[in-house]
mmCIF file of C-alpha atoms in Angstrom:
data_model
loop_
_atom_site.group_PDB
_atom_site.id
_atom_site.type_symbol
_atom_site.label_atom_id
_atom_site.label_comp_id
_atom_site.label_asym_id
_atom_site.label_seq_id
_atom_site.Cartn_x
_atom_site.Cartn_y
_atom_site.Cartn_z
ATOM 1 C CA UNK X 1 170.263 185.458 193.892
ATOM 2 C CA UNK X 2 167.564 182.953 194.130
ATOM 3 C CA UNK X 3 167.298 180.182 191.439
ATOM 4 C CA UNK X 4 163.716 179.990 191.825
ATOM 5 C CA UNK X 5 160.930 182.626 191.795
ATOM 6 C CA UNK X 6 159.320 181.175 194.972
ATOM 7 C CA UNK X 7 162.675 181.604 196.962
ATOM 8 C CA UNK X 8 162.595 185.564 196.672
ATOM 9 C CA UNK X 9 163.165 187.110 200.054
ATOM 10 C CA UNK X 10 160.042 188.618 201.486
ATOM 11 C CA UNK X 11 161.926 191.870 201.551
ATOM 12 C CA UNK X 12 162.717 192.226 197.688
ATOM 13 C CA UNK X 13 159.439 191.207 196.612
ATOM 14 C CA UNK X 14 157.769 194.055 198.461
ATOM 15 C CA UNK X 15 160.842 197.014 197.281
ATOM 16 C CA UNK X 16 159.031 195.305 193.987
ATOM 17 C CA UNK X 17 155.788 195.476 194.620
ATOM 18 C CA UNK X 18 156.069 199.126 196.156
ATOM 19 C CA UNK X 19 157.583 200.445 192.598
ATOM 20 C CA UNK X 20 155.117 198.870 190.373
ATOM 21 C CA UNK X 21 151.784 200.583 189.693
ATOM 22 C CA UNK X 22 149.036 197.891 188.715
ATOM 23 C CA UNK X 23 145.465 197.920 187.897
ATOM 24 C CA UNK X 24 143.617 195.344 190.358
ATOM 25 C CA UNK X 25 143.836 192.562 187.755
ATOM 26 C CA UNK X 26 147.247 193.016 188.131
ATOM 27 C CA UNK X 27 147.341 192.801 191.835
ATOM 28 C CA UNK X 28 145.290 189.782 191.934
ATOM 29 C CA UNK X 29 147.936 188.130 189.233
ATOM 30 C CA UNK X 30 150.905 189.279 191.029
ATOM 31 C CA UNK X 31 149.582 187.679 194.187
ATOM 32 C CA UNK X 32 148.935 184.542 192.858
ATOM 33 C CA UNK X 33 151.711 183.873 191.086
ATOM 34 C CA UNK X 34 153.164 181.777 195.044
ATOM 35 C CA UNK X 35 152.173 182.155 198.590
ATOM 36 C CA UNK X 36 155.209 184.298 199.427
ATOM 37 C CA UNK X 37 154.688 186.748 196.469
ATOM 38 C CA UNK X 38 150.730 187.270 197.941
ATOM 39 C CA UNK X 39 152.178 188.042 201.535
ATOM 40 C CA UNK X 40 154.347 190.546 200.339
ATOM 41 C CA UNK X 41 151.155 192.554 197.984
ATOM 42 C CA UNK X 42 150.148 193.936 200.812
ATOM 43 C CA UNK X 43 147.344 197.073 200.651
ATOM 44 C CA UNK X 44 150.068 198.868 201.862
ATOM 45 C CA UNK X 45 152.431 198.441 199.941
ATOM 46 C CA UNK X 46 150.587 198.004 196.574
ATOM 47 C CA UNK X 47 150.405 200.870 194.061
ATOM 48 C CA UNK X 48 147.246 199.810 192.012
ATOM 49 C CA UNK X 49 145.376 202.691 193.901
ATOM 50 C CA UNK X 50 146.501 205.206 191.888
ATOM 51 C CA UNK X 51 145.349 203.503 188.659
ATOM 52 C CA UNK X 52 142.151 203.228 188.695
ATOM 53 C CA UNK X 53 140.699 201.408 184.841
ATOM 54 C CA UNK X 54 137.127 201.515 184.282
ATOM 55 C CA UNK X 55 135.715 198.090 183.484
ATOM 56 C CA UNK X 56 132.550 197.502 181.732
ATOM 57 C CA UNK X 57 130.452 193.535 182.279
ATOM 58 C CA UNK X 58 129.518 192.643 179.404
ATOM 59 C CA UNK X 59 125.860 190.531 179.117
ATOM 60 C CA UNK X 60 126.341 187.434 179.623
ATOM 61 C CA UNK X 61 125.752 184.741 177.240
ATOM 62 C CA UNK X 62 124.967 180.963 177.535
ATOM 63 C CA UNK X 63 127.770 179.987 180.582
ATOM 64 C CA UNK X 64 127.325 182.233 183.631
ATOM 65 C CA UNK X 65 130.010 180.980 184.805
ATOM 66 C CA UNK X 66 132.210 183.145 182.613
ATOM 67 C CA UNK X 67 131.427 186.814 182.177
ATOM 68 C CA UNK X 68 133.238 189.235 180.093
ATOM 69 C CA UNK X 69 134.805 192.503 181.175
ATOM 70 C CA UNK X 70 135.650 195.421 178.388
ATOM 71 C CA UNK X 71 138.426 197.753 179.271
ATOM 72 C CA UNK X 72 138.040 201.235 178.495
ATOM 73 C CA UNK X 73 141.621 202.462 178.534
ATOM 74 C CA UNK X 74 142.877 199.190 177.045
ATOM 75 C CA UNK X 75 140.055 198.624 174.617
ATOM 76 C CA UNK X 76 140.431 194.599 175.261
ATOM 77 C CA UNK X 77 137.980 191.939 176.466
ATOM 78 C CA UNK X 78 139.322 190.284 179.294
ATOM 79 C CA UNK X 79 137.563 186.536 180.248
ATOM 80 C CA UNK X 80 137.083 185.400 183.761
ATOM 81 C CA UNK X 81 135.724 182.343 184.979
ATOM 82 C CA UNK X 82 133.573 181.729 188.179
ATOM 83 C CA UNK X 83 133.675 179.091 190.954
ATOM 84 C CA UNK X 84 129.690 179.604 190.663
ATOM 85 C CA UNK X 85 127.024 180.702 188.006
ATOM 86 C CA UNK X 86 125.260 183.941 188.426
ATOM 87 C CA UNK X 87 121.916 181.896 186.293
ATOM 88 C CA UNK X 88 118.758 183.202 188.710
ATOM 89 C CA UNK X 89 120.858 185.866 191.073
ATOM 90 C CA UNK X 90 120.458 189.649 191.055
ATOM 91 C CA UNK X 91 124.264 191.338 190.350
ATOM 92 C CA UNK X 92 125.292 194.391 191.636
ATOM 93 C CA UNK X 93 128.510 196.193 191.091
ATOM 94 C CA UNK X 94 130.360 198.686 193.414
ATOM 95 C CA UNK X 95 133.962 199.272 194.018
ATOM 96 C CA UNK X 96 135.309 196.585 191.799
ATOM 97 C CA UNK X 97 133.367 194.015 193.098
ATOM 98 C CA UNK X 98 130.021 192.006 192.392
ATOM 99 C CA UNK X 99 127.312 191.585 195.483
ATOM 100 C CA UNK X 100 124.943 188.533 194.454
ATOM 101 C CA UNK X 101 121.778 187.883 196.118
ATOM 102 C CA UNK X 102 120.292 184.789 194.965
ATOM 103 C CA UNK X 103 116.372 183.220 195.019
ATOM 104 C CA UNK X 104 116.528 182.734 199.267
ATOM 105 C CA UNK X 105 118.164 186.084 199.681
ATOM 106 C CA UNK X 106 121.735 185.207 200.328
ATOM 107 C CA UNK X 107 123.666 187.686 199.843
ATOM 108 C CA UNK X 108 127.594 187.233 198.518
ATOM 109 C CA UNK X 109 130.473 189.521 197.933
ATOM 110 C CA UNK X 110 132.479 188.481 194.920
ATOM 111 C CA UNK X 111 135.676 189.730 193.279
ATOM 112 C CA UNK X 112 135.420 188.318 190.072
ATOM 113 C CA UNK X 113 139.814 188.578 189.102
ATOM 114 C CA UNK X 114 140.481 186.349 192.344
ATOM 115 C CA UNK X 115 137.225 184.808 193.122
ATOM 116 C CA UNK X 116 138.070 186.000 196.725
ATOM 117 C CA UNK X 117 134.320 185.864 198.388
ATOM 118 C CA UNK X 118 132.774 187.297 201.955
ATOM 119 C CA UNK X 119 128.956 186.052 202.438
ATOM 120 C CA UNK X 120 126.608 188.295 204.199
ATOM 121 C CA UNK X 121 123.482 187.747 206.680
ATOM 122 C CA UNK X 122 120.371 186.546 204.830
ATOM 123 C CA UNK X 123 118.452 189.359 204.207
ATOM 124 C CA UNK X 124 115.336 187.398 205.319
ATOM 125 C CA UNK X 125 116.170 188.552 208.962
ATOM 126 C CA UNK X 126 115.188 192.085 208.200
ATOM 127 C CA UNK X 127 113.004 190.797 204.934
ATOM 128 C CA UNK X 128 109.706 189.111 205.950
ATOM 129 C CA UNK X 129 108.330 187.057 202.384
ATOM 130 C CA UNK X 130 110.744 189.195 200.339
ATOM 131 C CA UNK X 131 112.028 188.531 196.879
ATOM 132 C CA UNK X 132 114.453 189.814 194.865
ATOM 133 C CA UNK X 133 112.276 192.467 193.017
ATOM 134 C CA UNK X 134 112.824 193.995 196.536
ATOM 135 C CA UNK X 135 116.452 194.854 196.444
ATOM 136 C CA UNK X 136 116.583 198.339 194.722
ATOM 137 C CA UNK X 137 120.030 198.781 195.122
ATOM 138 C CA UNK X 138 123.580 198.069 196.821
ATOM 139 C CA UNK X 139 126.693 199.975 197.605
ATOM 140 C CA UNK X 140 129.970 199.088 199.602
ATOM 141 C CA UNK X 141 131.780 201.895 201.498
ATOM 142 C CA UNK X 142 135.072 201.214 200.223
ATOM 143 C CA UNK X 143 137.364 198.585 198.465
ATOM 144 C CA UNK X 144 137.539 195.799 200.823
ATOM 145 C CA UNK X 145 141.098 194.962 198.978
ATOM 146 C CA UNK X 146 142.383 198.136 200.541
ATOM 147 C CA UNK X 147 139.830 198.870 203.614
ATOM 148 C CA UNK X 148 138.849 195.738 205.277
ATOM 149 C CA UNK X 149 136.290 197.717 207.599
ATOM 150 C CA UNK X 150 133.984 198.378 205.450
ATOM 151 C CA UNK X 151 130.145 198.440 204.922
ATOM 152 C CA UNK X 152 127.628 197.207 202.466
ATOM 153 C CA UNK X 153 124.366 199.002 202.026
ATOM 154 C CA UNK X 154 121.443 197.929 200.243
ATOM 155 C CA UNK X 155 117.990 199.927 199.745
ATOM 156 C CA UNK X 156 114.840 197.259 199.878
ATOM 157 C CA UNK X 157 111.940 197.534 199.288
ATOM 158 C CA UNK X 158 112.440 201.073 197.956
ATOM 159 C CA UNK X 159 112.187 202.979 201.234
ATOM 160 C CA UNK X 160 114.608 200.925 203.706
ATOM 161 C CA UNK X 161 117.938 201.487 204.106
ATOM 162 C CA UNK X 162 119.773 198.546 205.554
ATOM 163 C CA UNK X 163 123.652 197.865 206.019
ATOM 164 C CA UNK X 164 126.311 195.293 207.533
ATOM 165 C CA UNK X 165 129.871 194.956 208.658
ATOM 166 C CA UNK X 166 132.033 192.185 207.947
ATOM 167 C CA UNK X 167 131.105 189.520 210.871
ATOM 168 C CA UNK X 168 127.657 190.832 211.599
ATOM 169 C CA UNK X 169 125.157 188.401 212.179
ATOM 170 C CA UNK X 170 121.945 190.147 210.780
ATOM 171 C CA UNK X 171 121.135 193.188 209.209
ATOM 172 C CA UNK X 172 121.201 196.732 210.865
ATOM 173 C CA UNK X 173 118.079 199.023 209.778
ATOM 174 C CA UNK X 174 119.803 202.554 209.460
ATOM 175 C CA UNK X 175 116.198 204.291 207.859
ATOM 176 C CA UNK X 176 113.083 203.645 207.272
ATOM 177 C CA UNK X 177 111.131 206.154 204.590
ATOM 178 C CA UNK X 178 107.633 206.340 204.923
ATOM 179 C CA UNK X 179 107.144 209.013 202.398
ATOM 180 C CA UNK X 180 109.433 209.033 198.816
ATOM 181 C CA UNK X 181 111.204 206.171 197.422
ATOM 182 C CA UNK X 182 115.114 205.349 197.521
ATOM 183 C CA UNK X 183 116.697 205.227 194.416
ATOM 184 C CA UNK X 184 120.124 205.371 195.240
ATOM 185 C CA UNK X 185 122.857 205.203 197.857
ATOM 186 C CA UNK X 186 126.697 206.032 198.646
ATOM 187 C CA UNK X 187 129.404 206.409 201.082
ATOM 188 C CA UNK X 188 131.574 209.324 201.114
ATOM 189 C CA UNK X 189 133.880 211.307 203.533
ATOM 190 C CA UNK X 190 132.169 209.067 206.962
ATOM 191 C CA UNK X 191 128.867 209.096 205.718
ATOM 192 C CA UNK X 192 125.803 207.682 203.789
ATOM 193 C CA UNK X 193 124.084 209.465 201.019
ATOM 194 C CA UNK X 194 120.689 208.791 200.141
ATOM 195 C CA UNK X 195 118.590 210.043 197.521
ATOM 196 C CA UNK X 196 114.666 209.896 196.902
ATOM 197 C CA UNK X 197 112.504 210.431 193.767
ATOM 198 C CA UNK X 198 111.594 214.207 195.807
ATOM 199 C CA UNK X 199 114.931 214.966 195.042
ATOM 200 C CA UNK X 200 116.102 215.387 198.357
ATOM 201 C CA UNK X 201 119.801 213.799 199.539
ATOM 202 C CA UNK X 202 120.088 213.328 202.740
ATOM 203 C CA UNK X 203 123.287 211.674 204.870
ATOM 204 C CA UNK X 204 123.774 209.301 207.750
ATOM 205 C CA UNK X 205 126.763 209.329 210.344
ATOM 206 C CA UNK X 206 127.145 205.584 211.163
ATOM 207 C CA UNK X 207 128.173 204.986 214.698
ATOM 208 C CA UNK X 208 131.285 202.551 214.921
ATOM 209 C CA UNK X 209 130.220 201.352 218.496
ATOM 210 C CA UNK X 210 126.792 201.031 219.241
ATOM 211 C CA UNK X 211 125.669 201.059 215.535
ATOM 212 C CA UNK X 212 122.938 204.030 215.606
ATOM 213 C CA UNK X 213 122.806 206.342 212.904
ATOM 214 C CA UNK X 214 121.971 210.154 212.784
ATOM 215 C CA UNK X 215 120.406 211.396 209.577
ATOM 216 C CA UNK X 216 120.346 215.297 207.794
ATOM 217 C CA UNK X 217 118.838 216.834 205.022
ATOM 218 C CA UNK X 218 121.741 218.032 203.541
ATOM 219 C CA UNK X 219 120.247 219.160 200.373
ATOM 220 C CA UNK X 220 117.248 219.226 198.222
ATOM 221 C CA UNK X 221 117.239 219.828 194.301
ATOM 222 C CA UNK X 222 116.102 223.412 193.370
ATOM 223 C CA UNK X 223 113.877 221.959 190.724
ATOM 224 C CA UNK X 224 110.186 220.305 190.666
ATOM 225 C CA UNK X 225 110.716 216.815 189.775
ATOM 226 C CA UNK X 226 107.758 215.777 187.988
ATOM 227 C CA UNK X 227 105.262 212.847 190.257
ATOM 228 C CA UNK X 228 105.146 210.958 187.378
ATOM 229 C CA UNK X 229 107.513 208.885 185.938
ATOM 230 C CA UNK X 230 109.634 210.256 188.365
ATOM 231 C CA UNK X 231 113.299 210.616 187.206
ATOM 232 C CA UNK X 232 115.801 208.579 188.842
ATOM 233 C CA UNK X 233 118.653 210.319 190.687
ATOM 234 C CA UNK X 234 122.383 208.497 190.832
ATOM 235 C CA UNK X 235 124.751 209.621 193.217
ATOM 236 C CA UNK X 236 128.724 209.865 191.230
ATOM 237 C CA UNK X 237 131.704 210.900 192.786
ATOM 238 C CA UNK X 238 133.995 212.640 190.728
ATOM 239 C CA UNK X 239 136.792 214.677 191.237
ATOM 240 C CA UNK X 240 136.014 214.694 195.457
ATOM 241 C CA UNK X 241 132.997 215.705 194.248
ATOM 242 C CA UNK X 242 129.462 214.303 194.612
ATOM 243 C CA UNK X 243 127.162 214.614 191.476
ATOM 244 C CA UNK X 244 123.285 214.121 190.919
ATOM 245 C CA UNK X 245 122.364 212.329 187.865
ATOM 246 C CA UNK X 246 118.666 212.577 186.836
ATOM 247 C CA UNK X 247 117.359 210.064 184.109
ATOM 248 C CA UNK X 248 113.833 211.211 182.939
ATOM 249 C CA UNK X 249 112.072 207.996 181.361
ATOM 250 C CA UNK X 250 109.937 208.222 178.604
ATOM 251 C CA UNK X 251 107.549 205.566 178.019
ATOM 252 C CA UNK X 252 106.786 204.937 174.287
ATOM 253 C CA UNK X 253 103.392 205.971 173.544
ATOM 254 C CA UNK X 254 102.838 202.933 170.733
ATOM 255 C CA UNK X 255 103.399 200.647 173.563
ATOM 256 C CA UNK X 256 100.371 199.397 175.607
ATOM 257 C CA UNK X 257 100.176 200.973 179.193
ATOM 258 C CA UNK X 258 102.302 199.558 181.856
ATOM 259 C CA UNK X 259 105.120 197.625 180.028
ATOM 260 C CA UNK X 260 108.297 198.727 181.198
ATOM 261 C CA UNK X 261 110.105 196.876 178.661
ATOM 262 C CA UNK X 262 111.068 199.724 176.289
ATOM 263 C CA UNK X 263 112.612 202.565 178.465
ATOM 264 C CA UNK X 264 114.919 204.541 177.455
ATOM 265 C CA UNK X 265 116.653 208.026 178.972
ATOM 266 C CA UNK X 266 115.552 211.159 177.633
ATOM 267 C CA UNK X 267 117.261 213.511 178.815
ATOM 268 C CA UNK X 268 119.599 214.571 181.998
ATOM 269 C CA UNK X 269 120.294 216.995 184.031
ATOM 270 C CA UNK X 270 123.516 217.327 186.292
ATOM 271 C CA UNK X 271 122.871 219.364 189.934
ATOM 272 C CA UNK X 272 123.910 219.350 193.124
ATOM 273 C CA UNK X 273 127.937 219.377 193.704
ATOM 274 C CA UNK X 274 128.692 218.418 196.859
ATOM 275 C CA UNK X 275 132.408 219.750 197.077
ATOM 276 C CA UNK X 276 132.611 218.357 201.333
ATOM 277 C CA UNK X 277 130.407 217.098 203.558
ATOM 278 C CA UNK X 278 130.038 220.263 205.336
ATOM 279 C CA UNK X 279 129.381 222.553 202.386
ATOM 280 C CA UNK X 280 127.267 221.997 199.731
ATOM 281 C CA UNK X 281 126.539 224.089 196.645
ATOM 282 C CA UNK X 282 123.659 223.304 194.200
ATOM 283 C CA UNK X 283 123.947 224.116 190.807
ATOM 284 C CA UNK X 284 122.141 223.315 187.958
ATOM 285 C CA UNK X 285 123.154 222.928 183.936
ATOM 286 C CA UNK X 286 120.525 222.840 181.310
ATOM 287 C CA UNK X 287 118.844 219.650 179.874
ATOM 288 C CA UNK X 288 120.369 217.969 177.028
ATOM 289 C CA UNK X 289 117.718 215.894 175.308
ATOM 290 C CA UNK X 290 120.957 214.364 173.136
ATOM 291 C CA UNK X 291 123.083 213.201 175.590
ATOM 292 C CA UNK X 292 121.590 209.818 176.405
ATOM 293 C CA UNK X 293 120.006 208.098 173.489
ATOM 294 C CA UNK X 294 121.031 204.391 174.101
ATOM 295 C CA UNK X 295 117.662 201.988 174.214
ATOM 296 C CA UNK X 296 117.623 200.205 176.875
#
């Protein structure tokens, strides 16, 4: 038996790693702890997968170099620092990590329990005199912890749907809306989910070689969505399931017209379950005008 941690053989650290289930803070401590225990947390061998905690980010205070994460099955507040602020940079969250895109459009994947990063293409090569009011949205295709091909979409400029591998060099348009706004985006099951304020989802097969994409109107709500405000979909997975989420915004009448600054949602409907990619069902349960009431 080894007198010192960092002398365990390679082999006993991963029988260890293989019978412990973690959450990814977890994995990202257990790797860290020496070089030898990191080589042997492999994806493959890691059981972290299965146990999956729901983290909320908390606003951030004064120092953006430290945000604060609230776990919902632990009920703690867990403290991680930063090797850079997020002060001036539009944050995004999607399978545990944070995508940053900054004043000049750089664009940076963060995990913010290792501070393990991956910087994209400027988006100023598909972007001509864009800012960051431009970026509606961003989604990655899987964890890149477990899946290292993976893909990052972002929606810009409300109607553009844009994505990148690990190693590209620029962005790679994959479609370009003339009519109906984007307002959200996913990957599920080999392909890209899409949905506009017409209430229409449609999906995108992503070729691996040559990079072209073929898209299909795979559904379309079996409501009238109202021009305007138009409600915003969100696309959740659940259960191999994918739901749609409309938020209807109400604008306070008291206010004066066009401020955006007190929204709230009024009420939401849940439709469209999308049980595989070949078969979809649309269903649709009755508003609740109580189950959102949080002021935004």
């Amino acid at each position: 038996m080894a007198n010192k941690w960092d002398e365990l053989h390679t082999d006993v650290l991963v029988e260890i790693a293989k019978l412990i289930r973690m959450s990814e803070e977890d994995y990202v401590a257990f790797r860290g702890v020496y070089t030898s225990w990191g080589s042997a947390a492999t994806n493959d061998n890691f059981m972290f997968r299965n146990c999956p905690v729901t983290l909320l980010m908390l606003p951030s205070r004064k120092d953006c170099h430290v945000l604060h994460f609230y776990n919902l099955t632990k009920r703690i507040v867990t403290q991680v620092n930063l090797s850079e602020p997020l002060t001036g940079k539009r944050c995004v969250s999607s399978k545990g990590f944070l995508i940053t895109i900054d004043q000049g459009l750089n664009v940076n994947l963060m995990h913010p329990f290792s501070n393990l990063q991956h910087k994209f293409p400027n988006l100023t090569t598909i972007i001509k005199n864009g800012n960051l009011l431009l970026i509606t949205n961003c989604a990655l295709s899987s964890n890149p912890l477990l899946e290292p091909d993976y893909i990052l979409m972002v929606i810009c400029r409300t109607r553009k749907l844009i994505y990148a591998r690990p190693g590209d060099e620029t962005w790679t348009v994959l479609s370009q809306n003339r009519r109906g706004n984007y307002f959200d985006i996913t990957y599920y099951e080999g392909r890209i989910y899409a949905a506009n304020c017409f209430g229409k989802i449609r999906a995108y097969k992503v070729g691996e070689v040559d990079k072209s994409s073929k898209k299909e109107l795979v559904a379309k709500l079996p409501i009238k969505l109202p021009p305007y405000p138009p409600p915003r979909p969100y696309i959740v997975e659940s259960a191999r399931a994918l739901l749609i989420i409309l938020r209807y915004i109400h604008y306070d009448p008291n206010k004066r017209p066009g401020l955006f600054s007190h929204l709230y949602p009024k009420l939401c409907i849940s439709l469209n379950v999308l049980y595989h990619s070949s078969t979809i069902n649309l269903t649709v349960s009755p508003p609740t005008s109580t189950l959102l009431s949080h002021t935004f």
